C-alpha atoms as a printed R data frame, in Angstrom:
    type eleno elety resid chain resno        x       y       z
1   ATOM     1    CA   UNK     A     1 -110.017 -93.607 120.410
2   ATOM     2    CA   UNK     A     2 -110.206 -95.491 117.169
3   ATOM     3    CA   UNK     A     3 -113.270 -96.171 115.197
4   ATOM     4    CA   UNK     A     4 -114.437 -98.973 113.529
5   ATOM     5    CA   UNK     A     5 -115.883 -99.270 109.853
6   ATOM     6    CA   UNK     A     6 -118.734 -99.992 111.664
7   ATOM     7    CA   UNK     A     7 -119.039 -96.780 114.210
8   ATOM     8    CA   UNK     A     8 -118.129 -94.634 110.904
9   ATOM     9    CA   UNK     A     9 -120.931 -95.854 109.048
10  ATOM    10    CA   UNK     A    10 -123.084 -94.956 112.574
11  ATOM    11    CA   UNK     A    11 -121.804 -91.801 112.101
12  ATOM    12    CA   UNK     A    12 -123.127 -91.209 108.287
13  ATOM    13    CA   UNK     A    13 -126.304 -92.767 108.721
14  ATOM    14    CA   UNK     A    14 -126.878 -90.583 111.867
15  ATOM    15    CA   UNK     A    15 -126.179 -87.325 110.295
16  ATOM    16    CA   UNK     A    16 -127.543 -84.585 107.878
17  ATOM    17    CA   UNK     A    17 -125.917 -84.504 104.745
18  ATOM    18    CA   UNK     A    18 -126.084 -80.314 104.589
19  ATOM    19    CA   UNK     A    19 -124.477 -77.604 107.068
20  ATOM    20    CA   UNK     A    20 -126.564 -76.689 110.111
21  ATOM    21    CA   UNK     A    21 -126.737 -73.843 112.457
22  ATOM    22    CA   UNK     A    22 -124.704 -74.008 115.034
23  ATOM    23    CA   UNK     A    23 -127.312 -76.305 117.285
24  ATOM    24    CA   UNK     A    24 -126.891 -80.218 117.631
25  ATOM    25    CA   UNK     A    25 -130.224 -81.642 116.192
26  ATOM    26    CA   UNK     A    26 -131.807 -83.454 118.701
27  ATOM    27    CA   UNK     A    27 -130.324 -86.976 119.550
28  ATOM    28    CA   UNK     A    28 -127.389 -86.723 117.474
29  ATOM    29    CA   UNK     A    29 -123.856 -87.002 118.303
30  ATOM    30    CA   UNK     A    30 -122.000 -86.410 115.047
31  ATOM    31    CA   UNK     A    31 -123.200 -84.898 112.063
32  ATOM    32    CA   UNK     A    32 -122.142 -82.640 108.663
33  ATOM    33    CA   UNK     A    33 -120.061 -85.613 107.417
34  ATOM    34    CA   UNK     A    34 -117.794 -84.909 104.609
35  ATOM    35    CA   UNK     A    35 -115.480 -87.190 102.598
36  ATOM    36    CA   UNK     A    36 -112.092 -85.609 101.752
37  ATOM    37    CA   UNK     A    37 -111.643 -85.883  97.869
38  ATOM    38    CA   UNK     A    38 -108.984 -88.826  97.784
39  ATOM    39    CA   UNK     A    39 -111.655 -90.744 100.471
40  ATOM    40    CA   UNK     A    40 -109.234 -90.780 103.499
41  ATOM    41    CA   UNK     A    41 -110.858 -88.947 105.719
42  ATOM    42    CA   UNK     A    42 -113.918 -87.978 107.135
43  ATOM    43    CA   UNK     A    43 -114.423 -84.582 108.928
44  ATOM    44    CA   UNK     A    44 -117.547 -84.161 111.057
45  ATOM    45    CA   UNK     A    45 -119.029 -82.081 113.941
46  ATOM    46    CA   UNK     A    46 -119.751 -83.400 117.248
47  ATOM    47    CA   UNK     A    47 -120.391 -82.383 120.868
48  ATOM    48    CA   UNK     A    48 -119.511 -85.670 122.317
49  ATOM    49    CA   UNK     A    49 -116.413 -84.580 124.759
50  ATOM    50    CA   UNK     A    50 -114.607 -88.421 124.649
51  ATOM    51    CA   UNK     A    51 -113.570 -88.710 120.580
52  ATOM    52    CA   UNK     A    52 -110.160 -87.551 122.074
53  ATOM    53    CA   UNK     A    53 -107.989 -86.886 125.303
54  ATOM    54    CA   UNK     A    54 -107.499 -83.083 123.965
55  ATOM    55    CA   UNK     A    55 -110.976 -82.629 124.300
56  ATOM    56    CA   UNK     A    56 -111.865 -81.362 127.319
57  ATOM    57    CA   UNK     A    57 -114.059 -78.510 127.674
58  ATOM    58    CA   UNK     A    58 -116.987 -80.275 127.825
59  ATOM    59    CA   UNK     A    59 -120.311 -80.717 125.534
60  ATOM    60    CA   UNK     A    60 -118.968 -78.154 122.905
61  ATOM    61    CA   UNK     A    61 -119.604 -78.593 118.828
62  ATOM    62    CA   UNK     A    62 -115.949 -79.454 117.692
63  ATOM    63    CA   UNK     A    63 -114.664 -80.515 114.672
64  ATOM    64    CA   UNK     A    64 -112.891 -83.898 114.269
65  ATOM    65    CA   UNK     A    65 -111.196 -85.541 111.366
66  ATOM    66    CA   UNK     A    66 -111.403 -89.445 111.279
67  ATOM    67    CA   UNK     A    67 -108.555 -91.412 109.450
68  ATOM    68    CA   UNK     A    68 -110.642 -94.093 108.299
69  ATOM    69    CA   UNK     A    69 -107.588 -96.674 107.199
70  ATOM    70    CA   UNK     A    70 -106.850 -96.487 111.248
71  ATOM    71    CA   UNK     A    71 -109.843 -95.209 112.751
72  ATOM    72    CA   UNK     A    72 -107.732 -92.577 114.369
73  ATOM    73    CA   UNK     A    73 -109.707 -89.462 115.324
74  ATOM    74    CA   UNK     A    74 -108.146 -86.115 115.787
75  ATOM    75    CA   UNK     A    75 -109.439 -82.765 117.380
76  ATOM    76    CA   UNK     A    76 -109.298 -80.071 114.582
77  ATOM    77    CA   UNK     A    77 -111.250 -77.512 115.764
78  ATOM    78    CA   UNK     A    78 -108.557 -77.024 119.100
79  ATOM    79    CA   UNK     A    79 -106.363 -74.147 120.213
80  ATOM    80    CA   UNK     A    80 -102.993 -73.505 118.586
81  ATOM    81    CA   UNK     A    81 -101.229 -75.775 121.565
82  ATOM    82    CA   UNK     A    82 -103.356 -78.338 120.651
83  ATOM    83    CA   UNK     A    83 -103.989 -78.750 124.592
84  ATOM    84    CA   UNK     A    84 -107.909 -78.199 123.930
85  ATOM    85    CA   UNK     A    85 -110.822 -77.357 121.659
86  ATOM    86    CA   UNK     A    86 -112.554 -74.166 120.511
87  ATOM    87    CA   UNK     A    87 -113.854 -71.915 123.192
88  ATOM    88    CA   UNK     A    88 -117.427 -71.874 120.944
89  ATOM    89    CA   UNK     A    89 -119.027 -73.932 118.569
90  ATOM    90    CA   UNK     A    90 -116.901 -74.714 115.124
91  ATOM    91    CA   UNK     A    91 -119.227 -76.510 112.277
92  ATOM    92    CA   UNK     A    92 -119.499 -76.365 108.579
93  ATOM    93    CA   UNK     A    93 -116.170 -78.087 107.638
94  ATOM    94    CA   UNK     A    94 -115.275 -78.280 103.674
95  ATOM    95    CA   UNK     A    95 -112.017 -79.808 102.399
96  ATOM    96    CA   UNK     A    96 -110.012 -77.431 100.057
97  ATOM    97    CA   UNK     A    97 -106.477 -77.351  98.219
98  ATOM    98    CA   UNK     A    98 -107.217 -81.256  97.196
99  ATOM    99    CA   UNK     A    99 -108.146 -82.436 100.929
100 ATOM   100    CA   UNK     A   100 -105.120 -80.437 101.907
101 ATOM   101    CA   UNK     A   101 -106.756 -77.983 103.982
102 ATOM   102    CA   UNK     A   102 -110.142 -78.078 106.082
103 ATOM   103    CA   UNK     A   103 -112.287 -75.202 106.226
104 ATOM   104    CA   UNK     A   104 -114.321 -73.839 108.539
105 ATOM   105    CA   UNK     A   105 -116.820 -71.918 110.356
106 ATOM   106    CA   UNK     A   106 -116.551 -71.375 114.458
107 ATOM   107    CA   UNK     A   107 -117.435 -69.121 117.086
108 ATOM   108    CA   UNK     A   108 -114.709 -69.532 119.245
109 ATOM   109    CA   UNK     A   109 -112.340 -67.194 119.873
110 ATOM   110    CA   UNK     A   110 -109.197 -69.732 120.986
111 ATOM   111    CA   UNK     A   111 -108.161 -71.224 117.884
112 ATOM   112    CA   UNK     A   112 -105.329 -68.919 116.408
113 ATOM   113    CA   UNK     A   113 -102.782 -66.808 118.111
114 ATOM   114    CA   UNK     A   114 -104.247 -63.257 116.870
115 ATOM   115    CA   UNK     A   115 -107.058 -62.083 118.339
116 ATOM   116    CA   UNK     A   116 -110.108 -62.709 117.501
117 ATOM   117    CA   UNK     A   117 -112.420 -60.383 119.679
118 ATOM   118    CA   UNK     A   118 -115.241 -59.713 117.031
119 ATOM   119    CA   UNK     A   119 -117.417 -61.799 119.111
120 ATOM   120    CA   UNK     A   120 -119.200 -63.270 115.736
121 ATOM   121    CA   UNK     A   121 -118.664 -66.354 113.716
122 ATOM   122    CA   UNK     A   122 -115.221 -66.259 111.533
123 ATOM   123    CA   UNK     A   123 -114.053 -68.565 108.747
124 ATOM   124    CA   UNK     A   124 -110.330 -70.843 109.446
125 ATOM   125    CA   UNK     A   125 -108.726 -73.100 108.004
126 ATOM   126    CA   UNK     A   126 -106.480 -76.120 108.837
127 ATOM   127    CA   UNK     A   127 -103.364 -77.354 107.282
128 ATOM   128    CA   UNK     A   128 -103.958 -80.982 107.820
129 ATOM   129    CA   UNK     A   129 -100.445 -82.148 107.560
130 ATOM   130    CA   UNK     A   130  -98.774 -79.527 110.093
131 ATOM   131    CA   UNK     A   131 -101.930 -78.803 112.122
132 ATOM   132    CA   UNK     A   132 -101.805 -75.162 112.196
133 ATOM   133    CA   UNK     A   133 -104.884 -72.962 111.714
134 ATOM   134    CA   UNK     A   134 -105.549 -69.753 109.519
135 ATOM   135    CA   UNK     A   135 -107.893 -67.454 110.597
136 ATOM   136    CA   UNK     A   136 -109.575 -66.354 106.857
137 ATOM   137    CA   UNK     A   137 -111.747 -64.068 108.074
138 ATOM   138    CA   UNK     A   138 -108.778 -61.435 109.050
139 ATOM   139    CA   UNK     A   139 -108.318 -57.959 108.638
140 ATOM   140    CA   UNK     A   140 -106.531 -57.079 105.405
141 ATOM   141    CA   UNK     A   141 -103.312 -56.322 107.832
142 ATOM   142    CA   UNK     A   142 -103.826 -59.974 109.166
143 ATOM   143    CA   UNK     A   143 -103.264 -58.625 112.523
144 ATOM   144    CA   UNK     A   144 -107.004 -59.508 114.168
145 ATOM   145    CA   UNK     A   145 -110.682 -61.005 113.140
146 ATOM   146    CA   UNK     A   146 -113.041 -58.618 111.089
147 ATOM   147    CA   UNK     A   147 -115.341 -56.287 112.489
148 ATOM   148    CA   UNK     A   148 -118.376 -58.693 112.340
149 ATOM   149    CA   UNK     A   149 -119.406 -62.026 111.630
């Protein structure tokens, strides 16, 4: 579902500027803007369950990138299939590697083939241009999620 120049500026003015806890503020739908660093996209949080089709499971934070030449909106914050989004909250996102990569934080446990079982918040990252997700906060081995948040 496309948004206009208009519904993106709707967006920034109804949103805090700095990360929150994992908790919509009240009467919000999309918040923790941020601008990638060449100013085509804009990654925010939302719990609104219609941004896109692969969204289904309901009124859960997610993380969505808009393109704003198009208006296209993708899910980022959604299971390595891409069929769905996070199985908990994801929030906090931060462009890195030149807008390359988005970073960050979610409690869901769906979002990269190893497991992820630690039952606390963990730190991924997306490659924009292939869509795959990193889980950062790994074991030194790689092969699961830390011991704790």
């Amino acid at each position: 579902m496309p948004l206009s120049a208009r519904a993106a500026l709707g967006i920034l003015t109804a949103t805090h500027l700095l990360a929150q806890p994992p908790v919509p503020p009240a009467g919000t739908d999309a918040f923790q803007p941020v601008f990638s660093p060449e100013g085509r996209h804009l990654a925010f949080v939302s719990a609104a369950p219609s941004l896109t089709t692969n969204d289904t499971h309901g009124r859960v934070m997610d993380l969505f990138l808009l393109e704003l030449a198009t208006g296209q909106v993708s899910l980022v914050s959604a299971t390595p299939d891409g069929a769905d989004g996070g199985s908990g909250p994801s929030y906090a996102p931060q462009f890195a590697g030149g807008g390359e990569w988005l970073v960050f934080e979610s409690l869901a446990t769906n979002l990269v083939a190893a497991a992820d079982a630690n039952g606390g918040e963990d730190l991924f990252a997306r490659h924009l241009a292939s869509g795959q997700t990193r889980l950062l906060s790994a074991r030194p081995d790689g092969s699961a999620a830390g011991n704790g948040a």
